[in-house]
Tab-separated table of C-alpha atoms in Angstrom:
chain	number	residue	atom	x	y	z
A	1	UNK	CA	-20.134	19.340	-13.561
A	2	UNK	CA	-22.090	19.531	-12.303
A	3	UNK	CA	-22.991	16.184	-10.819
A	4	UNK	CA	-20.887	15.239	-8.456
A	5	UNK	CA	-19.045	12.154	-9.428
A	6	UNK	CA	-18.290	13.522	-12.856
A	7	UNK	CA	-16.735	16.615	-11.119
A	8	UNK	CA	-15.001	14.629	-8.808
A	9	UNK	CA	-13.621	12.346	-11.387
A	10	UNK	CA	-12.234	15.655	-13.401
A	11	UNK	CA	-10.830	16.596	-10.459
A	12	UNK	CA	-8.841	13.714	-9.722
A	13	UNK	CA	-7.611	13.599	-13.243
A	14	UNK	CA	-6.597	17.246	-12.649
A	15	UNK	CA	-5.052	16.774	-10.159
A	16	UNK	CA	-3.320	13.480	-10.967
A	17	UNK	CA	-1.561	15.288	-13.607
A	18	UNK	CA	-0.628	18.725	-11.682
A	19	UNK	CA	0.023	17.340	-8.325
A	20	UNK	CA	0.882	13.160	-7.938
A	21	UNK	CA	3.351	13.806	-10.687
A	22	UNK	CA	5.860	15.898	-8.414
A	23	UNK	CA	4.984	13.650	-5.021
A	24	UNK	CA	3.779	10.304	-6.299
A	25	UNK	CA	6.879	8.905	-4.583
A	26	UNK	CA	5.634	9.916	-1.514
A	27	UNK	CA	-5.466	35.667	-27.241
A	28	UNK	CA	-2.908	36.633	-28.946
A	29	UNK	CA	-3.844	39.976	-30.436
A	30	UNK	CA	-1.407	42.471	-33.039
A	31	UNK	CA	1.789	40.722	-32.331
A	32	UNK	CA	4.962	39.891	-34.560
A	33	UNK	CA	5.963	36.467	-35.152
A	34	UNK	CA	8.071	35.304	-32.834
A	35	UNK	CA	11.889	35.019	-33.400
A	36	UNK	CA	12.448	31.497	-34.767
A	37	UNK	CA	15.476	31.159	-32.337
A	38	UNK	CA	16.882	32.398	-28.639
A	39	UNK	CA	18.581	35.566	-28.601
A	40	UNK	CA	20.919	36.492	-25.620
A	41	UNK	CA	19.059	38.995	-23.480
A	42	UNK	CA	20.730	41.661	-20.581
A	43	UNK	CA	16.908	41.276	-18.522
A	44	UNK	CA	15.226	38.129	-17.355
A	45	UNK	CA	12.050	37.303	-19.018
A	46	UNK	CA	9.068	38.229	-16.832
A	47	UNK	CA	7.372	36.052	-14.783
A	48	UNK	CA	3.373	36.079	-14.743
A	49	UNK	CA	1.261	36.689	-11.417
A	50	UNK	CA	0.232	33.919	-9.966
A	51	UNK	CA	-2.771	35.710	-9.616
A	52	UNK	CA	-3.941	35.341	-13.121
A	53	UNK	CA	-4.373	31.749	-12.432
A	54	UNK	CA	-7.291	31.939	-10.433
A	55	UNK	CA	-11.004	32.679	-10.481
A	56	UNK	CA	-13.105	35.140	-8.422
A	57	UNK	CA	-16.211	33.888	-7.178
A	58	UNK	CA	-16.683	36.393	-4.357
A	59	UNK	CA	-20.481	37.133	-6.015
A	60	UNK	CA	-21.426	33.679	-4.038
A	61	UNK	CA	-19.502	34.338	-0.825
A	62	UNK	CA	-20.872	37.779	-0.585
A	63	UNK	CA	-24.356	36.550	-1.257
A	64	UNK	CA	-24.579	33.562	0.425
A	65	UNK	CA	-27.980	34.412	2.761
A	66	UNK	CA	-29.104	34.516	-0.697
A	67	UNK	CA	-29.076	30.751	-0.648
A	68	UNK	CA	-30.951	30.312	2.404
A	69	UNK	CA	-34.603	31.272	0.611
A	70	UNK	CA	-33.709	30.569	-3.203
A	71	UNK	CA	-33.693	27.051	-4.754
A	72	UNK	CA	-32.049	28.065	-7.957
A	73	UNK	CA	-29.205	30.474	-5.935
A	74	UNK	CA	-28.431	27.602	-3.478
A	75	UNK	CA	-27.827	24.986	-5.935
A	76	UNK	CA	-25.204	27.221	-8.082
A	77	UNK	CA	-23.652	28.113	-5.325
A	78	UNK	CA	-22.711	24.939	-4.014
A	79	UNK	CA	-21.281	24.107	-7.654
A	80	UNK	CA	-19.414	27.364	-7.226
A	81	UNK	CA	-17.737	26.128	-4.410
A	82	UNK	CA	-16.970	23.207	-5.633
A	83	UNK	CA	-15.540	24.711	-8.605
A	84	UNK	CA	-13.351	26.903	-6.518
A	85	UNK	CA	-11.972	23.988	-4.553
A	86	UNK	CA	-11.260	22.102	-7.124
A	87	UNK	CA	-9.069	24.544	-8.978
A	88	UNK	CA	-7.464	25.368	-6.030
A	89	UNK	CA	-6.752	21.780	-5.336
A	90	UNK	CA	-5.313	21.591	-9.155
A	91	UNK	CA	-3.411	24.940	-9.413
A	92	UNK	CA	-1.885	25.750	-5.676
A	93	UNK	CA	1.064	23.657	-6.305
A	94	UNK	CA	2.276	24.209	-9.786
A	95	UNK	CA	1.307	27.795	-9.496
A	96	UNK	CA	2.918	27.979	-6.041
A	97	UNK	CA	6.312	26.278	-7.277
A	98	UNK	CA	6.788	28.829	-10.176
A	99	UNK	CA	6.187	31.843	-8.079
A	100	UNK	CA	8.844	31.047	-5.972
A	101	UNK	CA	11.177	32.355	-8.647
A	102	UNK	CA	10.120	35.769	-8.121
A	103	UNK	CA	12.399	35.244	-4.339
A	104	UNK	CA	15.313	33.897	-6.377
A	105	UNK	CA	17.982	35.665	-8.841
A	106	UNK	CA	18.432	33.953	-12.340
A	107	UNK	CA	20.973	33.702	-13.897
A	108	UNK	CA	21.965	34.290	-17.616
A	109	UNK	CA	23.149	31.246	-19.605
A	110	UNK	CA	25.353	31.293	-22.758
A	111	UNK	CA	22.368	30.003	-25.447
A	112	UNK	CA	20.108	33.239	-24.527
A	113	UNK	CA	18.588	30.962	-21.470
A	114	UNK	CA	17.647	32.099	-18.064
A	115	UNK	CA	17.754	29.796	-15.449
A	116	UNK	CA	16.294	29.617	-11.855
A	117	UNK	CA	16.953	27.307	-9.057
A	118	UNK	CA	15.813	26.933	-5.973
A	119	UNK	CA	13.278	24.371	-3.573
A	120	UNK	CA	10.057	24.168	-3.596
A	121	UNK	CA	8.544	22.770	0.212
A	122	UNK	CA	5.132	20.767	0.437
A	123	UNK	CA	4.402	19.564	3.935
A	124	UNK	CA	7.138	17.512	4.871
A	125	UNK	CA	8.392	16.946	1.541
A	126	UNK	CA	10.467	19.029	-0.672
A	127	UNK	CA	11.626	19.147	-4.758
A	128	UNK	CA	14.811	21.072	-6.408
A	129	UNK	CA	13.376	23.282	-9.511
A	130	UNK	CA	15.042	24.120	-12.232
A	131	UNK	CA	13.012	26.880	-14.168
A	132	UNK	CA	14.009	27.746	-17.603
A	133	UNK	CA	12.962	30.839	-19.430
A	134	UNK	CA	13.595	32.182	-22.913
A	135	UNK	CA	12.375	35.252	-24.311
A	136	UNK	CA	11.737	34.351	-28.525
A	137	UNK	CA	10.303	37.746	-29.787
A	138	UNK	CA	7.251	38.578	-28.295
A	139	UNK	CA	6.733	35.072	-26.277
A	140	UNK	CA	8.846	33.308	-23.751
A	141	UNK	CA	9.450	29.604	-23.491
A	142	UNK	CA	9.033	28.136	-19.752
A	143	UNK	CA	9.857	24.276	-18.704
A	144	UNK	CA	10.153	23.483	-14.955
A	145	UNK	CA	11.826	20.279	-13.913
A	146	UNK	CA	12.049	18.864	-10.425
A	147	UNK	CA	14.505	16.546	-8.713
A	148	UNK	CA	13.216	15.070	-5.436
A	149	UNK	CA	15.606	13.775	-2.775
A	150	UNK	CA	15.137	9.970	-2.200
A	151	UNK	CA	13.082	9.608	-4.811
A	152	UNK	CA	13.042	8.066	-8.635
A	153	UNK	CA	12.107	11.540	-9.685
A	154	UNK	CA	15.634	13.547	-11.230
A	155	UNK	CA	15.390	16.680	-13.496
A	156	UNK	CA	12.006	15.540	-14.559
A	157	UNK	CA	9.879	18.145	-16.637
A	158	UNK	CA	6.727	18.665	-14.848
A	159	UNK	CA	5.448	21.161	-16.764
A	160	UNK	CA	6.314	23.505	-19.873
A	161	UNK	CA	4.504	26.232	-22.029
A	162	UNK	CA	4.302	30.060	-23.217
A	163	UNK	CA	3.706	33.650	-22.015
A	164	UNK	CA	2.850	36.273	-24.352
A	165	UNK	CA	2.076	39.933	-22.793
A	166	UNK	CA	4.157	39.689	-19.983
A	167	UNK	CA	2.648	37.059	-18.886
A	168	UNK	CA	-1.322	38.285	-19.247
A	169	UNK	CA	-1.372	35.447	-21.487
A	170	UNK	CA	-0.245	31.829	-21.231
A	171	UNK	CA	-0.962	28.279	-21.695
A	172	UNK	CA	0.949	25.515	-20.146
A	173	UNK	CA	1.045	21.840	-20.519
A	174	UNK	CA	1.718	18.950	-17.779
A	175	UNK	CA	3.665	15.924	-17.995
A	176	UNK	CA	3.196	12.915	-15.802
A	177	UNK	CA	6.309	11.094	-15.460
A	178	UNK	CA	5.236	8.538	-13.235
A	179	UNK	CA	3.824	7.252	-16.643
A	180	UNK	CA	5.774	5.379	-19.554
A	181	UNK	CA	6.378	8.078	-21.874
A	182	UNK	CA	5.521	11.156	-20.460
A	183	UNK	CA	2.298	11.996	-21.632
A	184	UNK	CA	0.700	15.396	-21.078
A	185	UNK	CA	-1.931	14.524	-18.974
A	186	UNK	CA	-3.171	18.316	-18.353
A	187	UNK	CA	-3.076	21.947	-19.597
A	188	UNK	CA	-4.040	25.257	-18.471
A	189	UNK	CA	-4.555	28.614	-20.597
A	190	UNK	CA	-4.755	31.779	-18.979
A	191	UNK	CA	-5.845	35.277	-20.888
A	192	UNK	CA	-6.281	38.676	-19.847
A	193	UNK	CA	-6.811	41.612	-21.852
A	194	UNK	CA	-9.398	44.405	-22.239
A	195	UNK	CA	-12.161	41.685	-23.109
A	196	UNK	CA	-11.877	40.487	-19.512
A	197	UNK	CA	-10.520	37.611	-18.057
A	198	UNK	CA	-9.975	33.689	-18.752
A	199	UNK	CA	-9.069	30.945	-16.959
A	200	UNK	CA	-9.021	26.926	-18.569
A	201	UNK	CA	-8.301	23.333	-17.644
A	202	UNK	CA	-8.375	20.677	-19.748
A	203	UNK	CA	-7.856	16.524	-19.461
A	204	UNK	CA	-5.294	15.527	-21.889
A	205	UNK	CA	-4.973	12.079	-20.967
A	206	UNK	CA	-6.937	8.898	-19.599
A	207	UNK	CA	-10.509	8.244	-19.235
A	208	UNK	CA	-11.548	11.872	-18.825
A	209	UNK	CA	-9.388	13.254	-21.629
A	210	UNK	CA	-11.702	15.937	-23.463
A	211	UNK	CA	-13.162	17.476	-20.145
A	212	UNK	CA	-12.592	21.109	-19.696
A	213	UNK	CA	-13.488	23.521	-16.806
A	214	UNK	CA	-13.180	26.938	-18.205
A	215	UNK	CA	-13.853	30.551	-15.581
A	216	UNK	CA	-15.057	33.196	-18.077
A	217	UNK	CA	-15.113	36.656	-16.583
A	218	UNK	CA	-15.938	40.244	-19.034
A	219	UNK	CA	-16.821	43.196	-17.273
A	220	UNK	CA	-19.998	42.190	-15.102
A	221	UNK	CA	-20.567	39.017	-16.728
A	222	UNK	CA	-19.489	35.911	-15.755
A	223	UNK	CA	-19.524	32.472	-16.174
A	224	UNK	CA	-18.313	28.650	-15.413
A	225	UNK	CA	-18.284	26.065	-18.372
A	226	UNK	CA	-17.760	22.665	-17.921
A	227	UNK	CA	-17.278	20.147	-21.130
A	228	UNK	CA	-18.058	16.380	-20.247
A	229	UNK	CA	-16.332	15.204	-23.566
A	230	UNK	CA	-17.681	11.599	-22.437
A	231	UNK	CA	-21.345	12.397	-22.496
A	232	UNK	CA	-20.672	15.103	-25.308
A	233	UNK	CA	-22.594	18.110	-22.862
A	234	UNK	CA	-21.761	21.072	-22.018
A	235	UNK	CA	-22.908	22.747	-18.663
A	236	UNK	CA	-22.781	26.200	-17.079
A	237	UNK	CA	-23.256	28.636	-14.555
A	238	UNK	CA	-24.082	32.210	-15.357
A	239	UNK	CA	-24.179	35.222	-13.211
A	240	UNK	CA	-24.104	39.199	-13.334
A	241	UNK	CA	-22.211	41.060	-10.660
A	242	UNK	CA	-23.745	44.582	-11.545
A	243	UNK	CA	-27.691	43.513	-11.304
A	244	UNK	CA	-27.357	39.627	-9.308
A	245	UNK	CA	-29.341	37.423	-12.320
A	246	UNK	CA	-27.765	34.738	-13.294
A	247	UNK	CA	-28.846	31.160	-14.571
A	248	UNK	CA	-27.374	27.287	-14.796
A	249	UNK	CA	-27.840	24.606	-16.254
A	250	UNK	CA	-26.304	21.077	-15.174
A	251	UNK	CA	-27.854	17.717	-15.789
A	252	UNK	CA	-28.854	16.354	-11.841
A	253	UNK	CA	-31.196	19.876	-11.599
A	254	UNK	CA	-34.892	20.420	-13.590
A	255	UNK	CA	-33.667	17.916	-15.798
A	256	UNK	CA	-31.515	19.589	-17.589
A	257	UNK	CA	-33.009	23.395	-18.394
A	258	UNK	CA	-31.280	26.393	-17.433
C-alpha cells in the first residue's frame, strides 16, 4: 500500500468485485457446532450493523496540524486517507444494500428460510434484492441476489456468507457475474469481541488475487496491514490513540524501514 499504483490497483479489484458486479450494465470463540440443517424459526435471524464494517481513523483527522511539521506523521496520514477512501469506495454499496433490510418486514418461508425483498437505489439506477437468511445453530446463512430492470442481470447472487454472534462476527464472499462462472472475486471478514475490533478485504480473483487490506483495532492500539501477495510484502501503519506514537513502514518511504 502503500505506493500508490499498487493501492490503486487493489482498489479497483475491490471494487470490481463489490460494486461493477451489481451496475456493470450500466473468531469464533466457545460455540456449539452448528445444526447440520435449517430449522423453522418464530424470529428473524438478526441482521449485523453496518457499522461493524468500517474502520475508525479519527486519530488522523483529529491530528491533522500534526502533519504540517512532522515528515513521518504526514506521510501516514495521507495513506490513512487513502485507506479510508478506498474501503468506503468498496463497502458503501454492499453494506448499504443489506442494511436496507432493517426498513423491510421478512417473511417466514416453509424450509426454516427468511426472506427479504425490497430495492436498493444508486444514483439513477436501481436493483430488486432478495435477501435470504437462515439461522443453523449458532450461525446464520446470508445470500443476496439482485435483479436489475433492463438489464442481463436476474436473481443473480452478488454476495453470500455467515454471521456468528449476532452478527459481531462475519465473513462474506462476492461473486462477479459479469464473469463466466461466477467466480468470487472478493471477501470481507468482520470480528468484534472483547479483543477489539477487525475489519478484512481480500482479492480472490485476477491479477491481484492474494492482496489483503486488513484495519486492526485492540483497545488503544491500532493498526493497517496491507499484503501485496505479488511482491510477497507486507506493509503497515501503526498508531496509539492513548499516548500518539505510532510507526509505518511501506516500500516508496526510507526505503523500506519502519
Amino acid at each position: 500500500m502503500f505506493t500508490t499504483h499498487r493501492l490503486q490497483r487493489t482498489a479497483a479489484a475491490l471494487a470490481a468485485a463489490l460494486l461493477l458486479a451489481l451496475f456493470a450494465g450500466c473468531a469464533e470463540q466457545g460455540l456449539n457446532a452448528p445444526d447440520p440443517d435449517p430449522q423453522p424459526q418464530d424470529r428473524a435471524p438478526a441482521l449485523p450493523d453496518a457499522d461493524r464494517l468500517g474502520i475508525d481513523l479519527s486519530f488522523f483527522q483529529d491530528g491533522q496540524d500534526k502533519a504540517i511539521g512532522q515528515q513521518n506523521f504526514f506521510n501516514a496520514y495521507l495513506r490513512a486517507v487513502i485507506v479510508s477512501a478506498t474501503t468506503q469506495l468498496v463497502l458503501t454499496p454492499p453494506v448499504s444494500a443489506f442494511a436496507l433490510a432493517l426498513h423491510t418486514v421478512p417473511t417466514l418461508q416453509p424450509d426454516g428460510s427468511w426472506i427479504w425483498v425490497y430495492t436498493y437505489v444508486r444514483g439513477d439506477e436501481e436493483a430488486q434484492v432478495r435477501l435470504r437468511g437462515v439461522i443453523r445453530g449458532n450461525e446464520v446463512d446470508w445470500a443476496l441476489r439482485v435483479t436489475v430492470p433492463g438489464e442481463d442481470i436476474v436473481d443473480e447472487l452478488w454476495f453470500d456468507g455467515t454471521t456468528r454472534d449476532d452478527g459481531d462476527t462475519g465473513d462474506w464472499t462476492f461473486y462477479d457475474f459479469n464473469l463466466p462462472g461466477d467466480p468470487a472475486a472478493a471477501s470481507v471478514h468482520w470480528q468484534d469481541d472483547a479483543d477489539g475490533h477487525e475489519l478484512a478485504l481480500e482479492v480472490l480473483h485476477g491479477p491481484d488475487a492474494g492482496d489483503s487490506l486488513t484495519f486492526t483495532e485492540a483497545g488503544a492500539s491500532n493498526r493497517i496491514d496491507y499484503v501485496d501477495a505479488g511482491a510477497d510484502g507486507v506493509w503497515f501503519i501503526r498508531w496509539n490513540e492513548s499516548d500518539g506514537t505510532g510507526s509505518l513502514r511501506v516500500p516508496d518511504y526510507r526505503n523500506g524501514q519502519e
